[in-house]
Amino acid sequence: MNEKSCSFHNEKELRDGQVESVSAGSSPPCDKDNSALLAFRGIPISALKNCSVLRALTAEANGWVPGVVSTEVLRTQEEWEAVDNIQPETGSQASSDQPGQLISFSEALQHFQTVDLSSFKKRIQPTIRRTGLAALRHCLFGPPKLHQGLREERDLVLTIAQCGLDSRDPVHGRVLQTIYKKLTGSKFDCALHGDHWEDLGFQGANPATDLRGAGFLALLHLLYLVMDSNTLLMAQEIFRLSRHHIQQFPFCLMSVNITRIAIQALREECLSRECNRQQRVIPVVNSFYAATFLHLAHVWRTQQKTISDSGFVLKDLEVLAKKSPRRLLKTLETYLAGVSKRQASLLGAQKCCGPQAPHSKDLTFTGVCDLLPDSSEGTWLS
């Protein structure tokens, strides 16, 4: 059989066999070629793959090459060949380096413990330099110095605070993705630049521009907050408060400011006593950050603060945090214990201190418009 008769035979087999079986029961168009094309489109790709006619049309074996191939046939051939590339999901987890997988705080911290940070470490100033009476007063009445064995860990914290966000680093990207997914409940990755970061409380489409003064430590603190099952509940409640129609505030930007307070408290040796007692630095700094954020949320809600009050609230918060870090940490411990026992309502389960504070009672996390006029009297830990 010559090439012309072979071609005619294949086309007739396609038209009389596959096409008629697909288009049976429907009135054919006037144009037979269009009828065949429409019916051809209706055949599933998986069926086309096993079709002997299509194999003959697309194969170059036996020296047969079609003289003129339409774009429709080429497109169909590409789809057919792509079937081999579709792999079923096995259910196994992706490797730790694959983008899209959540990253834990310890894994992110280990990344910074293994990479070369020597250029950033040169910039740090571990402690505040005091002179004159300030140095004498600090020596006599100030907190104790950090133990020698803990200074390397302290320097690591301050060095991470000098590192910026590098979107080319897969670990940096995974940290951002994890924060976004945990706060929003999304199961999908998002772009590392875009307006969706403004929804989380960054000032612009690029989170890196808001990390000045806190560096990547600000993102590590957020990661710590959302990856612990207890503090995640707290983070989500604070995030909801930040989106209140009256009391809204930029959640991530506020978190960066609290990280700055933690950095200053560490450099001013306000956390040295607690670090010496626990014989570790990073967990103390993390807990101090979380406790300070918890206190800010309580003040913000109960005192009906708005974004116009943010500067004053942060200033008072810094003074209190440096003056009474142990009290903040103790309150966080009480809160987390209440959450673990499912006996506390979020952000309202702690006892209020001070002579003017009301008696301890559970407070539901409601909006400012739902609060009673006297429910904001007194301040927490005042």
PDB file of C-alpha atoms in Angstrom, residues 169-373:
ATOM      1  CA  ASP A 169      17.238  32.185  50.394  1.00  0.00           C
ATOM      2  CA  PRO A 170      14.797  29.227  50.466  1.00  0.00           C
ATOM      3  CA  VAL A 171      14.756  29.191  54.275  1.00  0.00           C
ATOM      4  CA  HIS A 172      13.814  32.872  54.408  1.00  0.00           C
ATOM      5  CA  GLY A 173      10.996  32.221  51.958  1.00  0.00           C
ATOM      6  CA  ARG A 174       9.712  29.261  53.959  1.00  0.00           C
ATOM      7  CA  VAL A 175       9.637  31.358  57.126  1.00  0.00           C
ATOM      8  CA  LEU A 176       7.478  33.968  55.399  1.00  0.00           C
ATOM      9  CA  GLN A 177       5.212  31.322  53.882  1.00  0.00           C
ATOM     10  CA  THR A 178       4.753  29.613  57.261  1.00  0.00           C
ATOM     11  CA  ILE A 179       3.811  32.873  58.978  1.00  0.00           C
ATOM     12  CA  TYR A 180       1.308  33.671  56.248  1.00  0.00           C
ATOM     13  CA  LYS A 181      -0.298  30.235  56.268  1.00  0.00           C
ATOM     14  CA  LYS A 182      -0.549  30.015  60.036  1.00  0.00           C
ATOM     15  CA  LEU A 183      -2.145  33.432  60.427  1.00  0.00           C
ATOM     16  CA  THR A 184      -4.543  33.200  57.493  1.00  0.00           C
ATOM     17  CA  GLY A 185      -5.256  29.472  57.459  1.00  0.00           C
ATOM     18  CA  SER A 186      -4.264  29.274  53.791  1.00  0.00           C
ATOM     19  CA  LYS A 187      -3.034  25.946  52.441  1.00  0.00           C
ATOM     20  CA  PHE A 188      -1.316  27.448  49.410  1.00  0.00           C
ATOM     21  CA  ASP A 189       1.903  29.344  48.870  1.00  0.00           C
ATOM     22  CA  CYS A 190       1.798  33.046  48.173  1.00  0.00           C
ATOM     23  CA  ALA A 191       4.155  35.411  46.377  1.00  0.00           C
ATOM     24  CA  LEU A 192       6.987  36.826  48.488  1.00  0.00           C
ATOM     25  CA  HIS A 193       5.994  40.282  47.235  1.00  0.00           C
ATOM     26  CA  GLY A 194       2.453  41.511  46.924  1.00  0.00           C
ATOM     27  CA  ASP A 195      -0.446  43.352  48.494  1.00  0.00           C
ATOM     28  CA  HIS A 196      -1.395  40.317  50.584  1.00  0.00           C
ATOM     29  CA  TRP A 197       1.425  41.208  53.008  1.00  0.00           C
ATOM     30  CA  GLU A 198      -0.337  44.464  53.766  1.00  0.00           C
ATOM     31  CA  ASP A 199      -3.283  42.381  54.950  1.00  0.00           C
ATOM     32  CA  LEU A 200      -0.977  40.871  57.579  1.00  0.00           C
ATOM     33  CA  GLY A 201       0.092  44.279  58.806  1.00  0.00           C
ATOM     34  CA  PHE A 202       3.207  45.128  56.829  1.00  0.00           C
ATOM     35  CA  GLN A 203       3.378  48.642  55.412  1.00  0.00           C
ATOM     36  CA  GLY A 204       3.973  47.602  51.834  1.00  0.00           C
ATOM     37  CA  ALA A 205       4.179  44.742  49.396  1.00  0.00           C
ATOM     38  CA  ASN A 206       7.730  43.811  50.491  1.00  0.00           C
ATOM     39  CA  PRO A 207       8.058  42.690  54.141  1.00  0.00           C
ATOM     40  CA  ALA A 208      11.813  43.331  54.052  1.00  0.00           C
ATOM     41  CA  THR A 209      11.287  47.099  54.179  1.00  0.00           C
ATOM     42  CA  ASP A 210       9.688  46.886  57.651  1.00  0.00           C
ATOM     43  CA  LEU A 211      12.471  44.954  59.387  1.00  0.00           C
ATOM     44  CA  ARG A 212      14.782  47.872  60.073  1.00  0.00           C
ATOM     45  CA  GLY A 213      16.049  47.822  63.642  1.00  0.00           C
ATOM     46  CA  ALA A 214      14.990  44.207  64.220  1.00  0.00           C
ATOM     47  CA  GLY A 215      16.228  42.340  61.138  1.00  0.00           C
ATOM     48  CA  PHE A 216      15.295  38.732  60.573  1.00  0.00           C
ATOM     49  CA  LEU A 217      14.856  38.275  64.313  1.00  0.00           C
ATOM     50  CA  ALA A 218      11.457  39.949  63.909  1.00  0.00           C
ATOM     51  CA  LEU A 219      10.376  37.190  61.513  1.00  0.00           C
ATOM     52  CA  LEU A 220      11.819  34.484  63.770  1.00  0.00           C
ATOM     53  CA  HIS A 221       9.740  35.869  66.636  1.00  0.00           C
ATOM     54  CA  LEU A 222       6.606  35.732  64.514  1.00  0.00           C
ATOM     55  CA  LEU A 223       7.533  32.198  63.478  1.00  0.00           C
ATOM     56  CA  TYR A 224       7.958  31.215  67.122  1.00  0.00           C
ATOM     57  CA  LEU A 225       4.580  32.733  67.937  1.00  0.00           C
ATOM     58  CA  VAL A 226       2.657  30.849  65.241  1.00  0.00           C
ATOM     59  CA  MET A 227       4.416  27.471  65.394  1.00  0.00           C
ATOM     60  CA  ASP A 228       3.698  26.735  69.053  1.00  0.00           C
ATOM     61  CA  SER A 229       0.223  25.314  69.602  1.00  0.00           C
ATOM     62  CA  ASN A 230      -0.443  27.488  72.659  1.00  0.00           C
ATOM     63  CA  THR A 231       0.987  30.769  71.422  1.00  0.00           C
ATOM     64  CA  LEU A 232      -0.624  30.199  68.017  1.00  0.00           C
ATOM     65  CA  LEU A 233      -4.048  30.671  69.608  1.00  0.00           C
ATOM     66  CA  MET A 234      -2.816  33.887  71.166  1.00  0.00           C
ATOM     67  CA  ALA A 235      -1.353  35.073  67.859  1.00  0.00           C
ATOM     68  CA  GLN A 236      -4.594  34.407  66.011  1.00  0.00           C
ATOM     69  CA  GLU A 237      -6.617  36.300  68.606  1.00  0.00           C
ATOM     70  CA  ILE A 238      -4.276  39.290  68.457  1.00  0.00           C
ATOM     71  CA  PHE A 239      -4.407  39.123  64.673  1.00  0.00           C
ATOM     72  CA  ARG A 240      -8.196  39.264  64.786  1.00  0.00           C
ATOM     73  CA  LEU A 241      -8.038  42.255  67.126  1.00  0.00           C
ATOM     74  CA  SER A 242      -5.680  43.997  64.705  1.00  0.00           C
ATOM     75  CA  ARG A 243      -8.388  43.720  62.024  1.00  0.00           C
ATOM     76  CA  HIS A 244     -11.166  45.172  64.177  1.00  0.00           C
ATOM     77  CA  HIS A 245     -13.124  47.863  62.355  1.00  0.00           C
ATOM     78  CA  ILE A 246     -12.270  50.441  65.070  1.00  0.00           C
ATOM     79  CA  GLN A 247      -9.267  49.094  66.996  1.00  0.00           C
ATOM     80  CA  GLN A 248      -7.301  47.892  63.980  1.00  0.00           C
ATOM     81  CA  PHE A 249      -3.515  48.154  63.913  1.00  0.00           C
ATOM     82  CA  PRO A 250      -0.775  46.736  61.654  1.00  0.00           C
ATOM     83  CA  PHE A 251      -0.167  43.350  63.245  1.00  0.00           C
ATOM     84  CA  CYS A 252       3.258  42.512  61.796  1.00  0.00           C
ATOM     85  CA  LEU A 253       4.558  46.048  62.140  1.00  0.00           C
ATOM     86  CA  MET A 254       3.523  46.058  65.798  1.00  0.00           C
ATOM     87  CA  SER A 255       5.302  42.736  66.231  1.00  0.00           C
ATOM     88  CA  VAL A 256       8.492  44.210  64.764  1.00  0.00           C
ATOM     89  CA  ASN A 257       8.339  47.028  67.326  1.00  0.00           C
ATOM     90  CA  ILE A 258       7.997  44.511  70.137  1.00  0.00           C
ATOM     91  CA  THR A 259      11.040  42.662  68.804  1.00  0.00           C
ATOM     92  CA  ARG A 260      12.926  45.969  68.988  1.00  0.00           C
ATOM     93  CA  ILE A 261      11.929  46.263  72.646  1.00  0.00           C
ATOM     94  CA  ALA A 262      13.219  42.737  73.266  1.00  0.00           C
ATOM     95  CA  ILE A 263      16.536  43.585  71.602  1.00  0.00           C
ATOM     96  CA  GLN A 264      16.972  46.692  73.739  1.00  0.00           C
ATOM     97  CA  ALA A 265      16.037  44.815  76.912  1.00  0.00           C
ATOM     98  CA  LEU A 266      18.666  42.197  76.090  1.00  0.00           C
ATOM     99  CA  ARG A 267      21.363  44.784  75.367  1.00  0.00           C
ATOM    100  CA  GLU A 268      20.529  46.732  78.521  1.00  0.00           C
ATOM    101  CA  GLU A 269      20.885  43.488  80.516  1.00  0.00           C
ATOM    102  CA  CYS A 270      17.273  43.619  81.695  1.00  0.00           C
ATOM    103  CA  LEU A 271      16.936  39.933  80.845  1.00  0.00           C
ATOM    104  CA  SER A 272      20.294  38.824  82.269  1.00  0.00           C
ATOM    105  CA  ARG A 273      18.930  37.666  85.620  1.00  0.00           C
ATOM    106  CA  GLU A 274      16.290  35.467  83.975  1.00  0.00           C
ATOM    107  CA  CYS A 275      18.786  34.160  81.406  1.00  0.00           C
ATOM    108  CA  ASN A 276      21.218  33.256  84.179  1.00  0.00           C
ATOM    109  CA  ARG A 277      18.454  31.540  86.126  1.00  0.00           C
ATOM    110  CA  GLN A 278      17.337  29.427  83.140  1.00  0.00           C
ATOM    111  CA  GLN A 279      20.873  29.067  81.749  1.00  0.00           C
ATOM    112  CA  ARG A 280      19.693  29.955  78.246  1.00  0.00           C
ATOM    113  CA  VAL A 281      19.062  33.100  76.231  1.00  0.00           C
ATOM    114  CA  ILE A 282      16.975  32.419  73.125  1.00  0.00           C
ATOM    115  CA  PRO A 283      13.979  30.838  74.935  1.00  0.00           C
ATOM    116  CA  VAL A 284      13.965  33.733  77.421  1.00  0.00           C
ATOM    117  CA  VAL A 285      14.007  36.332  74.645  1.00  0.00           C
ATOM    118  CA  ASN A 286      11.225  34.487  72.808  1.00  0.00           C
ATOM    119  CA  SER A 287       9.058  34.294  75.921  1.00  0.00           C
ATOM    120  CA  PHE A 288       9.739  37.941  76.718  1.00  0.00           C
ATOM    121  CA  TYR A 289       8.616  38.898  73.216  1.00  0.00           C
ATOM    122  CA  ALA A 290       5.422  36.841  73.506  1.00  0.00           C
ATOM    123  CA  ALA A 291       4.667  38.180  76.990  1.00  0.00           C
ATOM    124  CA  THR A 292       5.130  41.769  75.831  1.00  0.00           C
ATOM    125  CA  PHE A 293       2.855  41.216  72.826  1.00  0.00           C
ATOM    126  CA  LEU A 294       0.243  39.641  75.107  1.00  0.00           C
ATOM    127  CA  HIS A 295       0.340  42.633  77.424  1.00  0.00           C
ATOM    128  CA  LEU A 296       0.032  45.063  74.522  1.00  0.00           C
ATOM    129  CA  ALA A 297      -3.035  43.211  73.215  1.00  0.00           C
ATOM    130  CA  HIS A 298      -4.685  43.279  76.619  1.00  0.00           C
ATOM    131  CA  VAL A 299      -4.067  47.004  77.057  1.00  0.00           C
ATOM    132  CA  TRP A 300      -5.176  47.693  73.508  1.00  0.00           C
ATOM    133  CA  ARG A 301      -8.438  45.872  73.945  1.00  0.00           C
ATOM    134  CA  THR A 302      -9.415  46.786  77.493  1.00  0.00           C
ATOM    135  CA  GLN A 303      -8.412  50.445  77.237  1.00  0.00           C
ATOM    136  CA  GLN A 304     -10.046  50.792  73.842  1.00  0.00           C
ATOM    137  CA  LYS A 305      -6.883  51.952  72.086  1.00  0.00           C
ATOM    138  CA  THR A 306      -6.802  52.835  68.414  1.00  0.00           C
ATOM    139  CA  ILE A 307      -4.015  53.347  65.911  1.00  0.00           C
ATOM    140  CA  SER A 308      -3.655  56.973  66.993  1.00  0.00           C
ATOM    141  CA  ASP A 309      -2.566  55.736  70.436  1.00  0.00           C
ATOM    142  CA  SER A 310       0.109  53.357  69.151  1.00  0.00           C
ATOM    143  CA  GLY A 311       3.093  55.605  69.855  1.00  0.00           C
ATOM    144  CA  PHE A 312       2.091  56.207  73.470  1.00  0.00           C
ATOM    145  CA  VAL A 313       1.209  52.555  74.032  1.00  0.00           C
ATOM    146  CA  LEU A 314       4.578  51.354  72.713  1.00  0.00           C
ATOM    147  CA  LYS A 315       6.464  53.891  74.822  1.00  0.00           C
ATOM    148  CA  ASP A 316       4.715  52.833  78.024  1.00  0.00           C
ATOM    149  CA  LEU A 317       5.099  49.194  77.048  1.00  0.00           C
ATOM    150  CA  GLU A 318       8.867  49.532  76.661  1.00  0.00           C
ATOM    151  CA  VAL A 319       9.240  51.139  80.091  1.00  0.00           C
ATOM    152  CA  LEU A 320       7.179  48.436  81.768  1.00  0.00           C
ATOM    153  CA  ALA A 321       8.853  45.581  79.907  1.00  0.00           C
ATOM    154  CA  LYS A 322      12.359  46.694  80.871  1.00  0.00           C
ATOM    155  CA  LYS A 323      11.361  47.457  84.445  1.00  0.00           C
ATOM    156  CA  SER A 324       9.406  44.274  85.198  1.00  0.00           C
ATOM    157  CA  PRO A 325      10.360  41.538  82.726  1.00  0.00           C
ATOM    158  CA  ARG A 326       9.832  38.810  85.303  1.00  0.00           C
ATOM    159  CA  ARG A 327       6.254  39.917  85.935  1.00  0.00           C
ATOM    160  CA  LEU A 328       5.482  39.799  82.219  1.00  0.00           C
ATOM    161  CA  LEU A 329       7.023  36.349  81.914  1.00  0.00           C
ATOM    162  CA  LYS A 330       5.070  35.086  84.908  1.00  0.00           C
ATOM    163  CA  THR A 331       1.832  36.362  83.389  1.00  0.00           C
ATOM    164  CA  LEU A 332       2.618  34.553  80.136  1.00  0.00           C
ATOM    165  CA  GLU A 333       3.219  31.339  82.053  1.00  0.00           C
ATOM    166  CA  THR A 334      -0.142  31.688  83.770  1.00  0.00           C
ATOM    167  CA  TYR A 335      -1.846  32.389  80.466  1.00  0.00           C
ATOM    168  CA  LEU A 336      -0.269  29.406  78.704  1.00  0.00           C
ATOM    169  CA  ALA A 337      -1.157  27.132  81.611  1.00  0.00           C
ATOM    170  CA  GLY A 338      -4.751  28.307  81.339  1.00  0.00           C
ATOM    171  CA  VAL A 339      -4.794  27.682  77.589  1.00  0.00           C
ATOM    172  CA  SER A 340      -3.387  24.195  77.988  1.00  0.00           C
ATOM    173  CA  LYS A 341      -6.127  23.346  80.475  1.00  0.00           C
ATOM    174  CA  ARG A 342      -8.805  24.948  78.295  1.00  0.00           C
ATOM    175  CA  GLN A 343      -9.938  26.968  81.300  1.00  0.00           C
ATOM    176  CA  ALA A 344      -9.051  30.437  80.163  1.00  0.00           C
ATOM    177  CA  SER A 345     -10.522  32.692  77.552  1.00  0.00           C
ATOM    178  CA  LEU A 346      -7.865  34.233  75.385  1.00  0.00           C
ATOM    179  CA  LEU A 347      -6.226  37.463  76.501  1.00  0.00           C
ATOM    180  CA  GLY A 348      -8.621  37.814  79.415  1.00  0.00           C
ATOM    181  CA  ALA A 349      -7.753  35.037  81.833  1.00  0.00           C
ATOM    182  CA  GLN A 350      -4.981  36.682  83.859  1.00  0.00           C
ATOM    183  CA  LYS A 351      -5.439  38.391  87.179  1.00  0.00           C
ATOM    184  CA  CYS A 352      -5.272  42.158  87.075  1.00  0.00           C
ATOM    185  CA  CYS A 353      -2.778  43.687  89.453  1.00  0.00           C
ATOM    186  CA  GLY A 354      -2.748  46.992  91.293  1.00  0.00           C
ATOM    187  CA  PRO A 355      -4.986  48.560  93.931  1.00  0.00           C
ATOM    188  CA  GLN A 356      -7.535  49.784  91.389  1.00  0.00           C
ATOM    189  CA  ALA A 357      -7.754  46.554  89.394  1.00  0.00           C
ATOM    190  CA  PRO A 358     -11.032  44.648  89.391  1.00  0.00           C
ATOM    191  CA  HIS A 359     -11.307  41.148  90.800  1.00  0.00           C
ATOM    192  CA  SER A 360     -10.030  38.333  88.611  1.00  0.00           C
ATOM    193  CA  LYS A 361     -12.625  37.032  86.201  1.00  0.00           C
ATOM    194  CA  ASP A 362     -12.795  35.524  82.748  1.00  0.00           C
ATOM    195  CA  LEU A 363     -13.117  38.045  79.956  1.00  0.00           C
ATOM    196  CA  THR A 364     -14.259  37.015  76.534  1.00  0.00           C
ATOM    197  CA  PHE A 365     -12.271  38.338  73.612  1.00  0.00           C
ATOM    198  CA  THR A 366     -14.795  40.750  72.170  1.00  0.00           C
ATOM    199  CA  GLY A 367     -14.575  43.919  70.173  1.00  0.00           C
ATOM    200  CA  VAL A 368     -14.463  47.317  71.775  1.00  0.00           C
ATOM    201  CA  CYS A 369     -18.063  48.019  70.805  1.00  0.00           C
ATOM    202  CA  ASP A 370     -19.186  44.981  72.811  1.00  0.00           C
ATOM    203  CA  LEU A 371     -17.350  45.924  75.999  1.00  0.00           C
ATOM    204  CA  LEU A 372     -19.153  47.365  78.974  1.00  0.00           C
ATOM    205  CA  PRO A 373     -18.145  50.911  79.912  1.00  0.00           C
TER     206      PRO A 373
END
